mmCIF file of C-alpha atoms in Angstrom:
data_model
loop_
_atom_site.group_PDB
_atom_site.id
_atom_site.type_symbol
_atom_site.label_atom_id
_atom_site.label_comp_id
_atom_site.label_asym_id
_atom_site.label_seq_id
_atom_site.Cartn_x
_atom_site.Cartn_y
_atom_site.Cartn_z
ATOM 1 C CA UNK A 1 19.144 17.961 7.232
ATOM 2 C CA UNK A 2 15.585 19.339 6.915
ATOM 3 C CA UNK A 3 13.057 16.507 6.626
ATOM 4 C CA UNK A 4 10.446 16.343 3.846
ATOM 5 C CA UNK A 5 8.658 13.152 4.915
ATOM 6 C CA UNK A 6 8.586 11.332 8.245
ATOM 7 C CA UNK A 7 7.843 7.633 7.747
ATOM 8 C CA UNK A 8 6.420 5.886 10.826
ATOM 9 C CA UNK A 9 5.877 2.138 11.116
ATOM 10 C CA UNK A 10 7.329 -1.294 11.604
ATOM 11 C CA UNK A 11 10.150 -2.947 9.707
ATOM 12 C CA UNK A 12 9.471 -6.663 9.364
ATOM 13 C CA UNK A 13 11.218 -9.910 8.665
ATOM 14 C CA UNK A 14 9.473 -11.356 5.604
ATOM 15 C CA UNK A 15 9.315 -14.703 3.897
ATOM 16 C CA UNK A 16 7.561 -14.337 0.542
ATOM 17 C CA UNK A 17 6.617 -17.438 -1.433
ATOM 18 C CA UNK A 18 5.802 -16.766 -5.099
ATOM 19 C CA UNK A 19 5.340 -19.645 -7.519
ATOM 20 C CA UNK A 20 6.760 -22.016 -4.919
ATOM 21 C CA UNK A 21 9.985 -19.994 -4.636
ATOM 22 C CA UNK A 22 10.743 -18.472 -1.213
ATOM 23 C CA UNK A 23 12.575 -15.188 -0.617
ATOM 24 C CA UNK A 24 13.551 -13.861 2.831
ATOM 25 C CA UNK A 25 14.512 -10.346 3.828
ATOM 26 C CA UNK A 26 13.345 -7.142 5.492
ATOM 27 C CA UNK A 27 9.995 -5.640 4.629
ATOM 28 C CA UNK A 28 7.227 -3.518 6.058
ATOM 29 C CA UNK A 29 5.750 -0.268 4.842
ATOM 30 C CA UNK A 30 8.397 1.802 6.611
ATOM 31 C CA UNK A 31 11.207 0.073 4.707
ATOM 32 C CA UNK A 32 9.529 0.169 1.284
ATOM 33 C CA UNK A 33 8.343 3.769 1.683
ATOM 34 C CA UNK A 34 11.622 5.138 3.045
ATOM 35 C CA UNK A 35 13.639 3.639 0.223
ATOM 36 C CA UNK A 36 11.441 4.712 -2.682
ATOM 37 C CA UNK A 37 10.932 8.248 -1.362
ATOM 38 C CA UNK A 38 14.652 8.742 -0.779
ATOM 39 C CA UNK A 39 15.485 7.282 -4.190
ATOM 40 C CA UNK A 40 13.081 9.752 -5.795
ATOM 41 C CA UNK A 41 14.688 12.719 -4.035
ATOM 42 C CA UNK A 42 12.794 13.217 -0.765
ATOM 43 C CA UNK A 43 14.601 13.774 2.530
ATOM 44 C CA UNK A 44 13.192 11.088 4.815
ATOM 45 C CA UNK A 45 13.106 10.702 8.596
ATOM 46 C CA UNK A 46 12.514 7.077 9.625
ATOM 47 C CA UNK A 47 10.739 6.294 12.915
ATOM 48 C CA UNK A 48 10.810 2.619 13.890
ATOM 49 C CA UNK A 49 12.424 0.093 16.226
ATOM 50 C CA UNK A 50 14.447 -2.930 15.173
ATOM 51 C CA UNK A 51 16.586 -5.652 16.689
ATOM 52 C CA UNK A 52 20.325 -5.472 16.061
ATOM 53 C CA UNK A 53 20.334 -8.168 13.375
ATOM 54 C CA UNK A 54 17.370 -6.660 11.536
ATOM 55 C CA UNK A 55 18.942 -3.222 11.873
ATOM 56 C CA UNK A 56 22.036 -4.422 10.045
ATOM 57 C CA UNK A 57 19.947 -5.815 7.180
ATOM 58 C CA UNK A 58 17.859 -2.634 7.029
ATOM 59 C CA UNK A 59 20.919 -0.406 6.816
ATOM 60 C CA UNK A 60 22.267 -2.506 3.958
ATOM 61 C CA UNK A 61 18.932 -2.195 2.152
ATOM 62 C CA UNK A 62 19.034 1.596 2.540
ATOM 63 C CA UNK A 63 22.759 1.958 1.854
ATOM 64 C CA UNK A 64 22.360 3.432 -1.634
ATOM 65 C CA UNK A 65 20.090 6.213 -0.296
ATOM 66 C CA UNK A 66 21.747 6.640 3.122
ATOM 67 C CA UNK A 67 22.483 10.319 2.514
ATOM 68 C CA UNK A 68 18.727 10.961 2.115
ATOM 69 C CA UNK A 69 17.453 8.994 5.142
ATOM 70 C CA UNK A 70 17.860 10.467 8.622
ATOM 71 C CA UNK A 71 18.118 7.760 11.306
ATOM 72 C CA UNK A 72 17.530 9.826 14.454
ATOM 73 C CA UNK A 73 14.125 8.159 14.803
ATOM 74 C CA UNK A 74 15.543 4.631 14.470
ATOM 75 C CA UNK A 75 15.982 2.726 17.730
ATOM 76 C CA UNK A 76 18.124 -0.415 17.580
ATOM 77 C CA UNK A 77 18.000 -2.671 20.593
ATOM 78 C CA UNK A 78 16.510 -5.663 22.347
ATOM 79 C CA UNK A 79 13.130 -5.785 20.579
ATOM 80 C CA UNK A 80 11.233 -8.326 18.523
ATOM 81 C CA UNK A 81 10.162 -7.105 15.092
ATOM 82 C CA UNK A 82 6.968 -8.278 13.372
ATOM 83 C CA UNK A 83 7.470 -11.413 11.267
ATOM 84 C CA UNK A 84 5.380 -12.136 8.151
ATOM 85 C CA UNK A 85 5.039 -15.114 5.837
ATOM 86 C CA UNK A 86 3.288 -14.231 2.560
ATOM 87 C CA UNK A 87 2.225 -17.063 0.247
ATOM 88 C CA UNK A 88 0.916 -15.979 -3.157
ATOM 89 C CA UNK A 89 -1.423 -17.866 -5.472
ATOM 90 C CA UNK A 90 -2.376 -15.691 -8.427
ATOM 91 C CA UNK A 91 -3.804 -12.485 -6.967
ATOM 92 C CA UNK A 92 -4.602 -14.102 -3.624
ATOM 93 C CA UNK A 93 -2.277 -13.897 -0.648
ATOM 94 C CA UNK A 94 -2.286 -15.909 2.544
ATOM 95 C CA UNK A 95 -0.506 -14.232 5.438
ATOM 96 C CA UNK A 96 0.819 -15.574 8.693
ATOM 97 C CA UNK A 97 2.458 -13.289 11.237
ATOM 98 C CA UNK A 98 4.005 -12.865 14.655
ATOM 99 C CA UNK A 99 3.404 -9.551 16.387
ATOM 100 C CA UNK A 100 6.331 -7.305 17.352
ATOM 101 C CA UNK A 101 7.161 -6.444 20.957
ATOM 102 C CA UNK A 102 6.832 -2.640 20.782
ATOM 103 C CA UNK A 103 4.362 0.164 20.088
ATOM 104 C CA UNK A 104 5.439 3.512 18.626
ATOM 105 C CA UNK A 105 4.037 6.576 20.396
ATOM 106 C CA UNK A 106 4.440 10.370 20.332
ATOM 107 C CA UNK A 107 7.696 10.230 22.313
ATOM 108 C CA UNK A 108 9.326 8.236 19.504
ATOM 109 C CA UNK A 109 9.244 11.308 17.224
ATOM 110 C CA UNK A 110 12.492 13.313 17.380
ATOM 111 C CA UNK A 111 11.779 17.036 17.920
ATOM 112 C CA UNK A 112 13.604 17.846 14.695
ATOM 113 C CA UNK A 113 11.039 15.879 12.708
ATOM 114 C CA UNK A 114 7.991 17.857 13.824
ATOM 115 C CA UNK A 115 8.356 20.520 11.110
ATOM 116 C CA UNK A 116 8.286 17.994 8.240
ATOM 117 C CA UNK A 117 6.049 18.611 5.250
ATOM 118 C CA UNK A 118 4.378 15.195 5.515
ATOM 119 C CA UNK A 119 3.955 12.361 8.010
ATOM 120 C CA UNK A 120 3.310 8.923 6.518
ATOM 121 C CA UNK A 121 1.909 6.488 9.089
ATOM 122 C CA UNK A 122 2.276 2.962 7.743
ATOM 123 C CA UNK A 123 1.924 0.250 10.420
ATOM 124 C CA UNK A 124 1.981 -3.467 9.659
ATOM 125 C CA UNK A 125 0.378 -5.050 12.741
ATOM 126 C CA UNK A 126 -0.676 -2.703 15.518
ATOM 127 C CA UNK A 127 2.789 -1.315 16.272
ATOM 128 C CA UNK A 128 1.740 2.340 15.876
ATOM 129 C CA UNK A 129 -0.397 3.810 18.647
ATOM 130 C CA UNK A 130 -3.508 5.749 17.586
ATOM 131 C CA UNK A 131 -2.358 8.310 20.171
ATOM 132 C CA UNK A 132 0.640 9.126 17.963
ATOM 133 C CA UNK A 133 -1.668 9.704 15.009
ATOM 134 C CA UNK A 134 -3.976 11.866 17.110
ATOM 135 C CA UNK A 135 -1.049 13.959 18.358
ATOM 136 C CA UNK A 136 0.053 14.701 14.794
ATOM 137 C CA UNK A 137 -3.455 15.727 13.751
ATOM 138 C CA UNK A 138 -3.790 17.982 16.799
ATOM 139 C CA UNK A 139 -0.602 19.765 15.696
ATOM 140 C CA UNK A 140 -2.192 20.459 12.307
ATOM 141 C CA UNK A 141 0.355 18.284 10.500
ATOM 142 C CA UNK A 142 -0.206 16.930 7.005
ATOM 143 C CA UNK A 143 -0.768 13.218 7.640
ATOM 144 C CA UNK A 144 -1.236 10.251 5.311
ATOM 145 C CA UNK A 145 -2.271 6.860 6.693
ATOM 146 C CA UNK A 146 -2.111 3.378 5.216
ATOM 147 C CA UNK A 147 -4.671 1.604 7.375
ATOM 148 C CA UNK A 148 -3.481 -1.969 6.810
ATOM 149 C CA UNK A 149 -1.692 -2.283 10.152
ATOM 150 C CA UNK A 150 -4.653 -0.808 12.024
ATOM 151 C CA UNK A 151 -7.187 -3.327 10.660
ATOM 152 C CA UNK A 152 -5.184 -6.558 10.787
ATOM 153 C CA UNK A 153 -5.909 -9.149 13.461
ATOM 154 C CA UNK A 154 -4.170 -12.417 14.270
ATOM 155 C CA UNK A 155 -6.170 -15.633 14.434
ATOM 156 C CA UNK A 156 -5.150 -18.317 16.959
ATOM 157 C CA UNK A 157 -3.329 -20.216 14.189
ATOM 158 C CA UNK A 158 -1.194 -17.157 13.379
ATOM 159 C CA UNK A 159 -2.951 -16.293 10.129
ATOM 160 C CA UNK A 160 -3.852 -12.664 9.443
ATOM 161 C CA UNK A 161 -7.482 -11.569 9.236
ATOM 162 C CA UNK A 162 -9.309 -8.257 8.835
ATOM 163 C CA UNK A 163 -10.761 -6.562 11.897
ATOM 164 C CA UNK A 164 -14.465 -5.772 11.858
ATOM 165 C CA UNK A 165 -13.930 -2.077 12.571
ATOM 166 C CA UNK A 166 -11.299 0.663 12.713
ATOM 167 C CA UNK A 167 -10.657 2.778 15.807
ATOM 168 C CA UNK A 168 -8.333 5.598 14.814
ATOM 169 C CA UNK A 169 -8.938 9.331 14.306
ATOM 170 C CA UNK A 170 -9.781 10.173 10.696
ATOM 171 C CA UNK A 171 -10.878 13.815 10.664
ATOM 172 C CA UNK A 172 -8.148 16.054 9.301
ATOM 173 C CA UNK A 173 -6.185 13.437 7.376
ATOM 174 C CA UNK A 174 -4.644 14.571 4.114
ATOM 175 C CA UNK A 175 -4.811 11.035 2.679
ATOM 176 C CA UNK A 176 -6.227 7.697 3.752
ATOM 177 C CA UNK A 177 -5.284 4.589 1.761
ATOM 178 C CA UNK A 178 -7.121 1.271 2.045
ATOM 179 C CA UNK A 179 -7.060 -1.930 0.061
ATOM 180 C CA UNK A 180 -10.414 -3.017 -1.338
ATOM 181 C CA UNK A 181 -10.508 -5.867 1.197
ATOM 182 C CA UNK A 182 -9.748 -3.448 4.058
ATOM 183 C CA UNK A 183 -12.352 -0.807 3.209
ATOM 184 C CA UNK A 184 -15.313 -2.476 5.015
ATOM 185 C CA UNK A 185 -13.424 -2.213 8.313
ATOM 186 C CA UNK A 186 -12.945 1.511 7.731
ATOM 187 C CA UNK A 187 -16.365 2.382 6.334
ATOM 188 C CA UNK A 188 -18.961 -0.359 5.725
ATOM 189 C CA UNK A 189 -21.084 2.089 3.708
ATOM 190 C CA UNK A 190 -18.334 2.953 1.238
ATOM 191 C CA UNK A 191 -16.095 5.958 0.738
ATOM 192 C CA UNK A 192 -18.628 8.802 0.848
ATOM 193 C CA UNK A 193 -18.953 8.777 4.678
ATOM 194 C CA UNK A 194 -15.166 9.060 4.918
ATOM 195 C CA UNK A 195 -15.149 12.169 2.758
ATOM 196 C CA UNK A 196 -17.714 13.779 5.053
ATOM 197 C CA UNK A 197 -15.157 13.649 7.908
ATOM 198 C CA UNK A 198 -12.960 16.142 6.081
ATOM 199 C CA UNK A 199 -10.339 13.751 4.685
ATOM 200 C CA UNK A 200 -8.850 15.430 1.609
ATOM 201 C CA UNK A 201 -8.105 12.277 -0.403
ATOM 202 C CA UNK A 202 -9.127 8.628 -0.080
ATOM 203 C CA UNK A 203 -7.263 6.050 -2.174
ATOM 204 C CA UNK A 204 -8.619 2.520 -2.614
ATOM 205 C CA UNK A 205 -6.270 -0.005 -4.209
ATOM 206 C CA UNK A 206 -7.700 -2.766 -6.397
ATOM 207 C CA UNK A 207 -4.655 -4.945 -7.034
ATOM 208 C CA UNK A 208 -3.931 -5.468 -10.717
ATOM 209 C CA UNK A 209 -6.984 -3.367 -11.553
ATOM 210 C CA UNK A 210 -5.206 -0.298 -10.223
ATOM 211 C CA UNK A 211 -6.715 2.197 -7.809
ATOM 212 C CA UNK A 212 -9.369 4.838 -7.330
ATOM 213 C CA UNK A 213 -8.548 8.164 -5.679
ATOM 214 C CA UNK A 214 -11.395 10.260 -4.300
ATOM 215 C CA UNK A 215 -11.012 14.025 -3.992
ATOM 216 C CA UNK A 216 -13.215 15.278 -1.182
ATOM 217 C CA UNK A 217 -13.484 18.891 -2.267
ATOM 218 C CA UNK A 218 -14.467 17.904 -5.833
ATOM 219 C CA UNK A 219 -16.972 15.174 -5.071
ATOM 220 C CA UNK A 220 -15.288 13.214 -7.855
ATOM 221 C CA UNK A 221 -12.945 10.263 -8.191
ATOM 222 C CA UNK A 222 -10.078 9.295 -10.474
ATOM 223 C CA UNK A 223 -9.351 5.773 -11.677
ATOM 224 C CA UNK A 224 -5.786 4.674 -12.466
ATOM 225 C CA UNK A 225 -4.865 1.448 -14.253
ATOM 226 C CA UNK A 226 -1.275 0.168 -14.027
ATOM 227 C CA UNK A 227 1.114 -0.365 -16.942
ATOM 228 C CA UNK A 228 2.134 -3.866 -17.944
ATOM 229 C CA UNK A 229 5.328 -5.067 -16.297
ATOM 230 C CA UNK A 230 6.868 -8.451 -15.576
ATOM 231 C CA UNK A 231 5.928 -8.982 -11.933
ATOM 232 C CA UNK A 232 8.411 -10.867 -9.770
ATOM 233 C CA UNK A 233 7.014 -10.084 -6.293
ATOM 234 C CA UNK A 234 4.079 -7.783 -5.522
ATOM 235 C CA UNK A 235 4.924 -7.468 -1.824
ATOM 236 C CA UNK A 236 5.281 -3.809 -0.888
ATOM 237 C CA UNK A 237 3.594 -2.421 -3.999
ATOM 238 C CA UNK A 238 0.859 -0.815 -1.921
ATOM 239 C CA UNK A 239 3.474 0.669 0.408
ATOM 240 C CA UNK A 240 5.270 2.229 -2.551
ATOM 241 C CA UNK A 241 1.976 3.461 -4.005
ATOM 242 C CA UNK A 242 0.798 5.298 -0.895
ATOM 243 C CA UNK A 243 4.256 6.750 -0.238
ATOM 244 C CA UNK A 244 4.596 8.290 -3.688
ATOM 245 C CA UNK A 245 0.954 9.390 -3.869
ATOM 246 C CA UNK A 246 1.119 11.128 -0.490
ATOM 247 C CA UNK A 247 4.457 12.793 -1.230
ATOM 248 C CA UNK A 248 3.406 14.100 -4.626
ATOM 249 C CA UNK A 249 0.102 15.441 -3.281
ATOM 250 C CA UNK A 250 1.863 17.069 -0.329
ATOM 251 C CA UNK A 251 4.288 18.869 -2.620
ATOM 252 C CA UNK A 252 1.429 20.287 -4.713
ATOM 253 C CA UNK A 253 1.014 17.901 -7.644
ATOM 254 C CA UNK A 254 -2.521 17.668 -9.000
ATOM 255 C CA UNK A 255 -4.279 14.387 -8.292
ATOM 256 C CA UNK A 256 -4.011 13.090 -11.861
ATOM 257 C CA UNK A 257 -0.252 13.517 -12.077
ATOM 258 C CA UNK A 258 0.263 12.253 -8.517
ATOM 259 C CA UNK A 259 -1.879 9.197 -9.217
ATOM 260 C CA UNK A 260 -0.012 8.386 -12.406
ATOM 261 C CA UNK A 261 3.376 8.632 -10.684
ATOM 262 C CA UNK A 262 2.244 6.534 -7.710
ATOM 263 C CA UNK A 263 0.759 3.854 -9.957
ATOM 264 C CA UNK A 264 3.908 3.744 -12.060
ATOM 265 C CA UNK A 265 6.167 3.511 -8.997
ATOM 266 C CA UNK A 266 4.107 0.669 -7.533
ATOM 267 C CA UNK A 267 4.131 -1.282 -10.794
ATOM 268 C CA UNK A 268 7.859 -0.683 -11.241
ATOM 269 C CA UNK A 269 8.592 -2.044 -7.758
ATOM 270 C CA UNK A 270 6.945 -5.406 -8.498
ATOM 271 C CA UNK A 271 9.743 -6.244 -10.940
ATOM 272 C CA UNK A 272 12.097 -6.756 -7.974
ATOM 273 C CA UNK A 273 12.265 -8.518 -4.623
ATOM 274 C CA UNK A 274 12.568 -6.520 -1.429
ATOM 275 C CA UNK A 275 12.433 -2.812 -0.600
ATOM 276 C CA UNK A 276 15.591 -1.709 -2.463
ATOM 277 C CA UNK A 277 16.189 -1.844 -6.211
ATOM 278 C CA UNK A 278 17.584 0.346 -9.011
ATOM 279 C CA UNK A 279 15.177 3.234 -9.595
ATOM 280 C CA UNK A 280 15.269 6.870 -10.698
ATOM 281 C CA UNK A 281 12.702 9.645 -11.197
ATOM 282 C CA UNK A 282 13.186 9.254 -14.944
ATOM 283 C CA UNK A 283 12.210 5.563 -14.747
ATOM 284 C CA UNK A 284 8.954 6.458 -13.033
ATOM 285 C CA UNK A 285 8.123 9.385 -15.312
ATOM 286 C CA UNK A 286 8.551 7.196 -18.389
ATOM 287 C CA UNK A 287 6.379 4.433 -16.961
ATOM 288 C CA UNK A 288 3.764 6.958 -15.800
ATOM 289 C CA UNK A 289 3.054 7.765 -19.451
ATOM 290 C CA UNK A 290 1.607 4.249 -19.751
ATOM 291 C CA UNK A 291 -0.752 4.598 -16.769
ATOM 292 C CA UNK A 292 -4.422 4.719 -17.709
ATOM 293 C CA UNK A 293 -6.651 7.400 -16.176
ATOM 294 C CA UNK A 294 -10.328 8.264 -16.187
ATOM 295 C CA UNK A 295 -12.501 10.570 -14.113
ATOM 296 C CA UNK A 296 -15.497 9.015 -12.381
ATOM 297 C CA UNK A 297 -18.616 10.072 -10.568
ATOM 298 C CA UNK A 298 -18.995 8.781 -7.021
ATOM 299 C CA UNK A 299 -21.593 6.146 -7.935
ATOM 300 C CA UNK A 300 -19.469 4.737 -10.761
ATOM 301 C CA UNK A 301 -16.409 4.699 -8.523
ATOM 302 C CA UNK A 302 -18.297 2.781 -5.833
ATOM 303 C CA UNK A 303 -19.483 0.256 -8.423
ATOM 304 C CA UNK A 304 -15.899 -0.386 -9.511
ATOM 305 C CA UNK A 305 -14.799 -0.854 -5.919
ATOM 306 C CA UNK A 306 -17.660 -3.276 -5.278
ATOM 307 C CA UNK A 307 -16.461 -5.344 -8.247
ATOM 308 C CA UNK A 308 -12.856 -5.414 -7.010
ATOM 309 C CA UNK A 309 -11.152 -8.606 -5.874
ATOM 310 C CA UNK A 310 -9.128 -8.700 -2.643
ATOM 311 C CA UNK A 311 -5.398 -9.117 -3.044
ATOM 312 C CA UNK A 312 -2.188 -7.922 -1.435
ATOM 313 C CA UNK A 313 -1.736 -4.155 -1.402
#
């Protein structure tokens, strides 16, 4: 089947502790993004590596959208996947992790995927090589990057910290997404220097305060505030957000409509645990009507980002 979106990144084993209640299952941006995009009608090619036991759990999670997810980029074998423990207290999240045993490179991309409309690069902990990203940009591909897995570092005690800097190619990206706590590693002087590299869109997530999407060619920004929902587990919300935002922008939606849909999809996902849940395009369109939007100048947008509080994204 022709591929709309290639999703590249690690699938994880997660233990999420919310309100003292623990939940275990598969996670990672690749799992959350592949499911939501397929459920909303995109034809997805998944590029990752998993152990046999994790592969079985992943296939069960994607079972309801199996006809929309191509698995030619999935390698199942003797590998160790990244392991995460997420403990939530209000908006704060403490993470502990164990690094996976593999790194995805250009040779992991099946030839049939190279004509896709969009490539979403969504690592969790250094398992995607910057060389893969550079190879896509050199081909002139439309590429969106969630930088979380490029800026995470492991402390000696296994807890996850932010790196002091980011070393990946940025020029030519269609979209770069960063959490407010990750932005200093990407650009200590704010978003404006990123726009000068030629990135089309920069999205900064602010947790429950929503997100701000910068449009490079306009020199303007758009603020989106999420609708009220009953949150069960916020893990993966940022993965869902960047997946839907990138896909809608790549298929020609204007930034306001794309931002509303992405914000609605992210909020909707927090009502469930794990990467798979009942969802339809109609669900997201209805919820998108409740998403707040305002247009901002660059200075006002930077002020809102500076006031943001770090949280999981």
